[in-house]
Coordinates of N, CA and C in Angstrom, one line a residue:
X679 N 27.0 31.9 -89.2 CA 25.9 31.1 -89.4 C 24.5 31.8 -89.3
X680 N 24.5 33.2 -89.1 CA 23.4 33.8 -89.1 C 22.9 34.4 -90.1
X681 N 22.1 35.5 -90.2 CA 21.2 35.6 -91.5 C 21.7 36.7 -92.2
X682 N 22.3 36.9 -93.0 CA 22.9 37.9 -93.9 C 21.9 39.0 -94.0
X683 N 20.8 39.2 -93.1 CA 19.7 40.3 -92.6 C 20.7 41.0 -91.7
X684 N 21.5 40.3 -90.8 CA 22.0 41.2 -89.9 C 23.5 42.2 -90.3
X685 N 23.7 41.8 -91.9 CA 24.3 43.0 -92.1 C 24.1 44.4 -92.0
X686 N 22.4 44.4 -91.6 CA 21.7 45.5 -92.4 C 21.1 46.1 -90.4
X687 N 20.9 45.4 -89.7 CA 20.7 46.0 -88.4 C 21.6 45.2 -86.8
X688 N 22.9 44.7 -87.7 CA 23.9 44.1 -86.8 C 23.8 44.9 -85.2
X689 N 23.9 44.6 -84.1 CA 23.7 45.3 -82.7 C 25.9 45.4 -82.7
X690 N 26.7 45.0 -83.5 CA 27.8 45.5 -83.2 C 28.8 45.9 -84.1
X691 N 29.9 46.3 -83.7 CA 30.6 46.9 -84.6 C 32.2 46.4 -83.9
X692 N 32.8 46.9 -85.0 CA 34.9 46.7 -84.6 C 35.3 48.3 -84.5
X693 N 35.9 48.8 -83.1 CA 36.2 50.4 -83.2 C 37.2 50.4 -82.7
X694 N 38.2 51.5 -83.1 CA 39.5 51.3 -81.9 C 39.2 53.2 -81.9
X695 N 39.9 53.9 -80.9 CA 40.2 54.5 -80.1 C 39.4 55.7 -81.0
X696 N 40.2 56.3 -82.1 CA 39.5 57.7 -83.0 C 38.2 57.2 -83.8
X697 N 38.1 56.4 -84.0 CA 36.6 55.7 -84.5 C 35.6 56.3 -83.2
X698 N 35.9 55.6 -82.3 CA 35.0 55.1 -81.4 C 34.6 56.8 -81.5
X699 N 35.5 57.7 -81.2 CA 35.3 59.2 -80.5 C 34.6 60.0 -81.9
X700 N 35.1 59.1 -83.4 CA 33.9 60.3 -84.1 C 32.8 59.5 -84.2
X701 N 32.2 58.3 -83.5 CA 31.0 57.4 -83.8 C 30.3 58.1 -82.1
X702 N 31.2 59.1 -81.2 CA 30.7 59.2 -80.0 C 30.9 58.6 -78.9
X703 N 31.3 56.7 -78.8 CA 31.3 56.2 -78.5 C 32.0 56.0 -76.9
X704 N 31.6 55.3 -76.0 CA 32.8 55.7 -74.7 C 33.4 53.8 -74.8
X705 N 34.7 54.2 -74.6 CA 35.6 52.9 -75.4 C 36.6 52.8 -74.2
X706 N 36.8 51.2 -74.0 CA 37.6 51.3 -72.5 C 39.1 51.2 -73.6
X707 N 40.0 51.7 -73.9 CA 41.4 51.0 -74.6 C 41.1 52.5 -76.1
X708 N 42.3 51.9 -76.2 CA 42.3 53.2 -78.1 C 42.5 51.6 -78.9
X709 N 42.9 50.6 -78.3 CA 43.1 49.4 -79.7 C 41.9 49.4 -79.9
X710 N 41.8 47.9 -81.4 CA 40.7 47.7 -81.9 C 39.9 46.6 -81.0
X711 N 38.9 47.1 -80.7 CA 38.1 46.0 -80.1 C 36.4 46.2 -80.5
X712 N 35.7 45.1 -79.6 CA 34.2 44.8 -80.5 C 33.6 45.6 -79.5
X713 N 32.6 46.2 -80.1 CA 31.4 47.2 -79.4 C 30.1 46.7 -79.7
X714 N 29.7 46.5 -78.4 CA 27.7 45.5 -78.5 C 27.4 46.7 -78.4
X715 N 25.7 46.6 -78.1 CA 24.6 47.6 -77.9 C 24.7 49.0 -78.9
X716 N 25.1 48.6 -80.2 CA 25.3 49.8 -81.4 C 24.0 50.5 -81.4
X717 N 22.7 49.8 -81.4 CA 21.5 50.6 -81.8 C 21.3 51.1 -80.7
X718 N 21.4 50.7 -79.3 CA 21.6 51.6 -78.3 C 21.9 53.0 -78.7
X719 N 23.1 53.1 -79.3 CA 23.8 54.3 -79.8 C 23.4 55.2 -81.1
X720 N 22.3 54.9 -81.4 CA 21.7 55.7 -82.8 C 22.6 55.1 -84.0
X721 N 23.5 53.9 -83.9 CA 23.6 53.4 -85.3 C 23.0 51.9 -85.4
X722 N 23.9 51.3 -85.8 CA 23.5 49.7 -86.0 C 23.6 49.1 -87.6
X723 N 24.2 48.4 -88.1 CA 24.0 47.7 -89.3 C 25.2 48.9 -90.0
X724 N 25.1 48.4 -91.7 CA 25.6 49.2 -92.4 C 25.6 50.2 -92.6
X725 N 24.2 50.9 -92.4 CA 23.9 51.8 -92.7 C 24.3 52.9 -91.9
X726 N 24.8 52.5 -90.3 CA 25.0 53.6 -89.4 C 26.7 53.8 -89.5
X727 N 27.2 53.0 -90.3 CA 28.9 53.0 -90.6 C 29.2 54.7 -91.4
X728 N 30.0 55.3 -90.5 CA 30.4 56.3 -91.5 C 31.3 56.1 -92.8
X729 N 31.8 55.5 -93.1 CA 32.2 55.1 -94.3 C 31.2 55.2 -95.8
X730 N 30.0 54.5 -95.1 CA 28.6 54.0 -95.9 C 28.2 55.4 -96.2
X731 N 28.2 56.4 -95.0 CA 27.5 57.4 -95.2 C 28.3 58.4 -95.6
X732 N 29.5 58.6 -95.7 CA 30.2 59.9 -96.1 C 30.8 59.7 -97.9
X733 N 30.5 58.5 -98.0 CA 31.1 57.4 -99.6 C 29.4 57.8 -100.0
X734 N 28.6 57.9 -99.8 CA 27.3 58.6 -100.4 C 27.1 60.1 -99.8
X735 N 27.8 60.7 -100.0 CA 27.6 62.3 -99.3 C 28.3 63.2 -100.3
X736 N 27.9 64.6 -100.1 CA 28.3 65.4 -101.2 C 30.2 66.2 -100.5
X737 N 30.8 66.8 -101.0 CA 31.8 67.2 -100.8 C 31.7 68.1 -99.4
X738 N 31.2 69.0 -99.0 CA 31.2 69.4 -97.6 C 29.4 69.2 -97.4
X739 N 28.3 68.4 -97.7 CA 27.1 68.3 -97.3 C 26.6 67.2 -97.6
X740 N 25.7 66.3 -96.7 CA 25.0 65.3 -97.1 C 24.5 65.5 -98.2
X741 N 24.0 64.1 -98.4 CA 23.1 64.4 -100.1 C 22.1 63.3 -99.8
X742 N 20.6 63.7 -99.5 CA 19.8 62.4 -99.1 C 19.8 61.8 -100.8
X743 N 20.1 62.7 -101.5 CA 19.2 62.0 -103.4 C 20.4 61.0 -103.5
X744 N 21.8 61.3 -103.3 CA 22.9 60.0 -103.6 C 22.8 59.2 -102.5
X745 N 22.9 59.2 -101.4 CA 22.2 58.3 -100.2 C 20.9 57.4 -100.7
X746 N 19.8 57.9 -101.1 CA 18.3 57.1 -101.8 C 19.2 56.6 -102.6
X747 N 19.3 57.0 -103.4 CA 19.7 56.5 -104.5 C 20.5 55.4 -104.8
X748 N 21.6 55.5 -103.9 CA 22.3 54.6 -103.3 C 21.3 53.4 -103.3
X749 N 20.9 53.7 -102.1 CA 19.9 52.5 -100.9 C 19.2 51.8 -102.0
X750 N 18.4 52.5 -103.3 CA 17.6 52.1 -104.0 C 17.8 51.1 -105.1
X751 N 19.1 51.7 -105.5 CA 19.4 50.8 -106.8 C 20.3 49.9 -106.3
X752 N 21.4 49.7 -105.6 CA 22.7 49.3 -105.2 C 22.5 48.0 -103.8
X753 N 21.4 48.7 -103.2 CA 21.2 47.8 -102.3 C 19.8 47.1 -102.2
X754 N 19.0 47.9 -102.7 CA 17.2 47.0 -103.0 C 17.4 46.5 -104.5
X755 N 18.0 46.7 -105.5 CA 18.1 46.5 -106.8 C 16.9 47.3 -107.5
X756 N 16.4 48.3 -107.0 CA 15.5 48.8 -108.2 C 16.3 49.4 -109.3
X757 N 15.3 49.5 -110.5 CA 15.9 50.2 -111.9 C 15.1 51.4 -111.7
X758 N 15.9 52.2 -112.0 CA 15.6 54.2 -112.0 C 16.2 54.3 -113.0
X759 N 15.5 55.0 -114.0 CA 15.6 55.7 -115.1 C 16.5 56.8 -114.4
X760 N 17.7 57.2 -115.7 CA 18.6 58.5 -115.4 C 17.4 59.9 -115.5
X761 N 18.5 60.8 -115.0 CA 18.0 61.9 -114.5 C 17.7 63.0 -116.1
X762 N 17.1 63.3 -116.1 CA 16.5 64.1 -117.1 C 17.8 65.5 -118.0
X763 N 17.7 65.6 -119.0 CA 19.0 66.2 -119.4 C 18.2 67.7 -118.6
X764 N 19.6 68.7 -118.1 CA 19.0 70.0 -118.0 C 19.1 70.2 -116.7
X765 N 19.1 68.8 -115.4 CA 18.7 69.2 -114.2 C 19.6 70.1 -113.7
X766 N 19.4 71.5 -113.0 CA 20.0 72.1 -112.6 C 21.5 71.3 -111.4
X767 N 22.4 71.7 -111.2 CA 22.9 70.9 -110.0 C 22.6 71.7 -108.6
X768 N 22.7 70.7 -107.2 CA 22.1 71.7 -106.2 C 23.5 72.3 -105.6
X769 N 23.1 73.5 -104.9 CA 24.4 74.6 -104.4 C 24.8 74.0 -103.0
X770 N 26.4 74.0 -102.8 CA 26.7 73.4 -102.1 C 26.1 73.5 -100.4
X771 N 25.6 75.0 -100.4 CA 25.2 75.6 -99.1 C 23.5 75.6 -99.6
X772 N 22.8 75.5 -99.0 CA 21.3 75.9 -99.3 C 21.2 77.2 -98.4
X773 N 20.0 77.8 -99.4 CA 20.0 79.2 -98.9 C 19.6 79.6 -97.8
X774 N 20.0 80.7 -97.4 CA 19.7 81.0 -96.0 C 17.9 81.0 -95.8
X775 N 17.9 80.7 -94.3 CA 16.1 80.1 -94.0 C 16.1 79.1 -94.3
X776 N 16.7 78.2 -95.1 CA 15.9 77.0 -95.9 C 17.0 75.9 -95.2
X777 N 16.1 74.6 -94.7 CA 17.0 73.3 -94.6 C 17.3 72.3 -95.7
X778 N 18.7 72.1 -95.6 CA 19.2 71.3 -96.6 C 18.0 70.5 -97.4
X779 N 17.2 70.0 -96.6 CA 16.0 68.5 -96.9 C 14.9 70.2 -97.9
X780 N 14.6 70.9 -97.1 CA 14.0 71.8 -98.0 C 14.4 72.2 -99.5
X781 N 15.5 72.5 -99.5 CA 16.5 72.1 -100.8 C 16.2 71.7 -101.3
X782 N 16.5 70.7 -101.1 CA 16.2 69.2 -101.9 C 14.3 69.0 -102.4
X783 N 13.7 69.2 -101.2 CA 12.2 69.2 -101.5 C 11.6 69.8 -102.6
X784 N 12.4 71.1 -102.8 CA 12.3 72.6 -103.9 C 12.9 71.6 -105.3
X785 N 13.7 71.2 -105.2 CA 14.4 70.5 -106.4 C 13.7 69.6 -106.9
X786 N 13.0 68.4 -106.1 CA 12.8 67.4 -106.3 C 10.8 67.7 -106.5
X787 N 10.5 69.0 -106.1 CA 9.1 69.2 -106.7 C 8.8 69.2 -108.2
X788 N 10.2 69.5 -109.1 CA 9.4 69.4 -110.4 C 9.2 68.2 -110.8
X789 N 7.8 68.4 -112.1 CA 7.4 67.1 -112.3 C 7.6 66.3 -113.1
X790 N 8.8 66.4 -113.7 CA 9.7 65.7 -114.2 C 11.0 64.6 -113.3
X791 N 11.2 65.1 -112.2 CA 12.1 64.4 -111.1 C 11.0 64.1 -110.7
X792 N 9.7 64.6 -109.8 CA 9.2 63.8 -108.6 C 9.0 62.6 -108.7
X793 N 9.0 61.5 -110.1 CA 8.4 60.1 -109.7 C 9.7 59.5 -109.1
X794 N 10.8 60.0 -109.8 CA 12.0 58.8 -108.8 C 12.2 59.8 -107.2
X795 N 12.2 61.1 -108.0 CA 12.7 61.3 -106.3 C 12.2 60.9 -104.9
X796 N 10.9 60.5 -105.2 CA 9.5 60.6 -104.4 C 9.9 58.6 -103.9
X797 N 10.8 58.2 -104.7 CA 11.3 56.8 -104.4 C 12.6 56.8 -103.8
X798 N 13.4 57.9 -103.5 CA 14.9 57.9 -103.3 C 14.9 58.8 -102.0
X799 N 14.2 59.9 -102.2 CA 14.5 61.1 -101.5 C 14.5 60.5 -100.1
X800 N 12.9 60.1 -99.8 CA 12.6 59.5 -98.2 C 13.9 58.6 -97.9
X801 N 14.6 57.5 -98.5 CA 15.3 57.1 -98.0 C 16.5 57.6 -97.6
X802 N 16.7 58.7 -98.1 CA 18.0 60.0 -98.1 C 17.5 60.9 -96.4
X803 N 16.3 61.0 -96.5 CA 15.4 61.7 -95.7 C 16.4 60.9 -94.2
X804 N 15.8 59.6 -93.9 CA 15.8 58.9 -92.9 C 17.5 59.3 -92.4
X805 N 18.5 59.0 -93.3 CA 19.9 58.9 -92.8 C 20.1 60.9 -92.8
X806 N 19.4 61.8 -92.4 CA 20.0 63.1 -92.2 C 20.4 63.2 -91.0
X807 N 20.3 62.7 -90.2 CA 21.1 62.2 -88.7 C 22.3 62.6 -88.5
X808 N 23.1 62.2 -89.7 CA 24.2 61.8 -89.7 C 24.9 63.0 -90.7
X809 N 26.0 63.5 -90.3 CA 26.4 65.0 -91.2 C 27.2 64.3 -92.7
X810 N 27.8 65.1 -92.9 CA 28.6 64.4 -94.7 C 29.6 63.3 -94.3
X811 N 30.2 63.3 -93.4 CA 31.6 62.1 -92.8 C 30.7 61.3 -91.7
X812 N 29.4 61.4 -91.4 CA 29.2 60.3 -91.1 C 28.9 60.4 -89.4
X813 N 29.2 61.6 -88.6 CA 29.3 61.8 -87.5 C 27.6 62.5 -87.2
X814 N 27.1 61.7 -85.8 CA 25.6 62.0 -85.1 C 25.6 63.5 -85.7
X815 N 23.9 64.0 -85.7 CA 23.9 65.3 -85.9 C 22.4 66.1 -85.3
X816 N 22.0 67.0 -84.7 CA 20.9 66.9 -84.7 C 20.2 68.0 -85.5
X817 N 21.2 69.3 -86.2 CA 21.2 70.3 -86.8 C 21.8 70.0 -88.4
X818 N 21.5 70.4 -88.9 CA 22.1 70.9 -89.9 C 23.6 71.6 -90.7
X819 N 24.0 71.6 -91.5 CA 25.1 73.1 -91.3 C 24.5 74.4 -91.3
X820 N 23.9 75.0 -91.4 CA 23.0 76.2 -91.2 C 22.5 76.4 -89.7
X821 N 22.6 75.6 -88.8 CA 22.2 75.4 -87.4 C 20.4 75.0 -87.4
X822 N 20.0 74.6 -88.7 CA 18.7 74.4 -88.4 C 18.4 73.0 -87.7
X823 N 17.3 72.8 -87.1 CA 16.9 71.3 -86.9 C 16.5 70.4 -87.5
X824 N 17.3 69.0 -87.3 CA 17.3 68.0 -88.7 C 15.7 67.6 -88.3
X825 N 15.2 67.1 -89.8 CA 14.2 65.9 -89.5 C 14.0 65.2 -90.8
X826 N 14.3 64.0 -89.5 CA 14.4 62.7 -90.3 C 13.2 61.8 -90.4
X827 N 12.1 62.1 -90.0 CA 10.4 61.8 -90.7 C 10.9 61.6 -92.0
X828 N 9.8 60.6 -92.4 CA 10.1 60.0 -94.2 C 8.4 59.4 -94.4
X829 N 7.8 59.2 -95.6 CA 7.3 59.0 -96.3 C 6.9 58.2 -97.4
X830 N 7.3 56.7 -97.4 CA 7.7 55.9 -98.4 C 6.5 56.0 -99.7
X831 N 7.0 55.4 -100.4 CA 6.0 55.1 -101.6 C 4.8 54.1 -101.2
X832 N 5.2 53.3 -100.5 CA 4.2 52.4 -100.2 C 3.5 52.7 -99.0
X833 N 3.6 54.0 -98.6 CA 3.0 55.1 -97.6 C 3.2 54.1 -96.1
X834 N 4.3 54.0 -96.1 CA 4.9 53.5 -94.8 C 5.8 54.7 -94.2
X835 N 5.5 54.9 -93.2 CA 6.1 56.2 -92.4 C 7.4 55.4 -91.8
X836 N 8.6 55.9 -91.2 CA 9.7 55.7 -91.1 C 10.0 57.2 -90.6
X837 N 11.0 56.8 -89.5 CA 11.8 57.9 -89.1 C 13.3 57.9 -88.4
X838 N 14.1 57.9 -89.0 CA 15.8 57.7 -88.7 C 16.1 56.5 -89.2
X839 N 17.5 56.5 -88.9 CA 17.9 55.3 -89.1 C 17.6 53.8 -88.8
X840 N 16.8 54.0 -87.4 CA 16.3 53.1 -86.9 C 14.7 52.0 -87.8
X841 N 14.2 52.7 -88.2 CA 12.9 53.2 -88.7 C 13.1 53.0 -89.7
X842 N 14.3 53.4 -90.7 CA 14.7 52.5 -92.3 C 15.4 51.3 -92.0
X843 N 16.1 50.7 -91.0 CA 16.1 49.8 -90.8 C 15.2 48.6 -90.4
X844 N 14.6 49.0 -89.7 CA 13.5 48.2 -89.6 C 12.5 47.9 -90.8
X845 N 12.2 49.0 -91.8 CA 11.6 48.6 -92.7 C 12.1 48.0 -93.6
X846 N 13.6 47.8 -93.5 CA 14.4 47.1 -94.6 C 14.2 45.8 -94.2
X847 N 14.3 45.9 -93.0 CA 14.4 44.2 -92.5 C 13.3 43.6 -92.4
X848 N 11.9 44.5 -92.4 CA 11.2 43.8 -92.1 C 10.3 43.4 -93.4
X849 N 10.4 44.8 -93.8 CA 9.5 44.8 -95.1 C 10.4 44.2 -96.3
X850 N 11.4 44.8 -96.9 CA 11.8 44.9 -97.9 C 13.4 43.9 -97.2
X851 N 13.2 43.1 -97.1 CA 14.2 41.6 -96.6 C 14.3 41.2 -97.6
X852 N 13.4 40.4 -98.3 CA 13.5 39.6 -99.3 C 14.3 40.4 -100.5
X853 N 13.8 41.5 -101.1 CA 14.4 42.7 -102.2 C 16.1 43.0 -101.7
X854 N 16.3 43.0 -100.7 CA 17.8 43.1 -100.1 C 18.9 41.7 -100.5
X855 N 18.3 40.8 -100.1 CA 18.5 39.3 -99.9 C 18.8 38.6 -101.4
X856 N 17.8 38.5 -102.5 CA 18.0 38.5 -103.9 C 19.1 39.9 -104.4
X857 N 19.2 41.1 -104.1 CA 20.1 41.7 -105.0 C 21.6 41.6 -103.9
X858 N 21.5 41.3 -103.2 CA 22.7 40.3 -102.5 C 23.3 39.2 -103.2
X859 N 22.3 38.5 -103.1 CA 22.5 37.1 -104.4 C 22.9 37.3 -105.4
X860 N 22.2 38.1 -106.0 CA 23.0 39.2 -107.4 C 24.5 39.0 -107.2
X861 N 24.6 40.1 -106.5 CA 25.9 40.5 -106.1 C 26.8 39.7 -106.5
X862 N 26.7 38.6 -105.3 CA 27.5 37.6 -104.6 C 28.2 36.3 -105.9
X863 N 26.7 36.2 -106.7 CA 26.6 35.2 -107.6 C 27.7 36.1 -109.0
X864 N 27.4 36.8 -109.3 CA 28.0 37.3 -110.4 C 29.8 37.7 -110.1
X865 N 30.2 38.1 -108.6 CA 31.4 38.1 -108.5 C 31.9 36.7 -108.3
X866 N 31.4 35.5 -107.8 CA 31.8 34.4 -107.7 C 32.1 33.9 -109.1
X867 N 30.9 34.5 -110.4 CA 30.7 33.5 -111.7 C 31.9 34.3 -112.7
X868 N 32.0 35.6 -112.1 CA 33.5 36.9 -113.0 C 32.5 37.2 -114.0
X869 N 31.3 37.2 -114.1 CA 30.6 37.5 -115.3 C 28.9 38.5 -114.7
X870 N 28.5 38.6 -115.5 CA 26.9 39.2 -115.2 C 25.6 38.5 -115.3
X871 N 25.2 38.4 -114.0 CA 23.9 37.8 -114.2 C 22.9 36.8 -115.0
X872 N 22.5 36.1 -115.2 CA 21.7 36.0 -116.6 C 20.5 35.6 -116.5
X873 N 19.1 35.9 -116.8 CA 18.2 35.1 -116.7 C 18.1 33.9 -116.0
X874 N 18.8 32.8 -116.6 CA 19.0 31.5 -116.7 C 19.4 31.2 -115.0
X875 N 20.1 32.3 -113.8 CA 20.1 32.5 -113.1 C 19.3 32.2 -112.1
X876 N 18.4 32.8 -112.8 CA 17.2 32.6 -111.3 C 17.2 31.9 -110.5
X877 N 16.8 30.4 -111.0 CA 16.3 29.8 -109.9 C 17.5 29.4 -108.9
X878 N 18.7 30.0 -109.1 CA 20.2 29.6 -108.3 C 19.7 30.6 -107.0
X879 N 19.5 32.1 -107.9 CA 19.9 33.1 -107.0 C 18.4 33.0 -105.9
X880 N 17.3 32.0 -106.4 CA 15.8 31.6 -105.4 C 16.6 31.2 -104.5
X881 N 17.7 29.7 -104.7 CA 17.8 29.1 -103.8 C 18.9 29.4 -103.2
X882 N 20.0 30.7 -103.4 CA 20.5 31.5 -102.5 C 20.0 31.9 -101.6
X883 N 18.8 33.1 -101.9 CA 17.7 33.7 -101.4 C 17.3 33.1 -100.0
X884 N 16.6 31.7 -100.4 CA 16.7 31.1 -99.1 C 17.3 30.4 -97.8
X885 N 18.5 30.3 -98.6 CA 20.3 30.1 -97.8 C 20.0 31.2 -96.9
X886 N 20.3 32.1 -97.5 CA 20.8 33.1 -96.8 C 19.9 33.9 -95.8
X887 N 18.5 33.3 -95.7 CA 18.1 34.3 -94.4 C 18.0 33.7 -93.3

């Protein structure tokens, strides 16, 4: 009966025994049982699920650009233009001296990528926390020090998980809430969307917070 907001900064989770130990977690039992006080613990909502995060990660390294990217189109519904023919792909290890987010910064400076990246990256930025499967982190694989400071478009500062969550819920609720409705409406209808839609998926919209 509550607000379909709290998928996105829920205070609990379901863990049984090897969960709990790669989430960190101190767990009285190995069965499956419910765990309060998650954002206590540097997760909370969907976003802090390793699942969410290693199902948007690169084969042995995070990837904040498929993470944004993710977050941007899949879960706020924006439209981003594809990626320009030619883009180099990035190396699985970034080079020595340089942090993975540095990488990515060097990549994402030309000025042909910077307008989306400059919309995707920060949110990629916020979840570096978390390594490619999804487990706390505060380094890097190179042993450098993560940081998860971000910079949105709408020049709203954010930092971790915590900090994109809150801006999701607070700011960008409603953008979440409609491409939910999306979602929800088109797998109920077995078909896609339509214009003619709208004013259903309005008064979804307001169901649902």
């Amino acid at each position: 009966n509550g607000s379909v907001l709290s998928l996105l900064d829920a205070d609990h989770t379901f863990v049984n025994g090897p969960l709990a130990n790669h989430y960190g977690l101190e767990l009285n039992g190995k069965e499956w049982q419910r765990f309060d006080g998650l954002r206590a613990q540097g997760r909370g909502g969907i976003l802090g699920f390793a699942s969410t995060l290693a199902k948007q990660s690169g084969a042995s390294r995070t990837s904040p650009i498929l993470r944004g990217n993710w977050l941007s189109e899949v879960v706020l519904g924006e439209k981003l233009p594809r990626p320009p023919k030619g883009v180099p792909i990035l190396p699985e290890e970034a080079p020595q001296g340089l942090t993975e987010r540095q990488l990515i910064e060097r990549h994402s400076s030309d000025a042909k990528c910077a307008a989306c990246h400059q919309r995707i990256d920060p949110f990629g930025f916020a979840l570096e926390g978390f390594d490619a499967i999804g487990r706390a982190r505060t380094n890097d694989t190179s042993g450098l020090a993560i940081d998860t400071r971000a910079k949105l478009p709408d020049g709203v500062a954010i930092e971790g998980l915590a900090g994109l969550r809150s801006y999701l819920v607070n700011t960008r609720g409603d953008d979440f809430l409609r491409q939910f409705s999306r979602k929800l409406l088109g797998y109920a209808l077995g078909r896609s969307v339509q214009l003619s839609d709208t004013p259903l998926i309005g008064s979804m919209l307001t169901r649902l917070k």
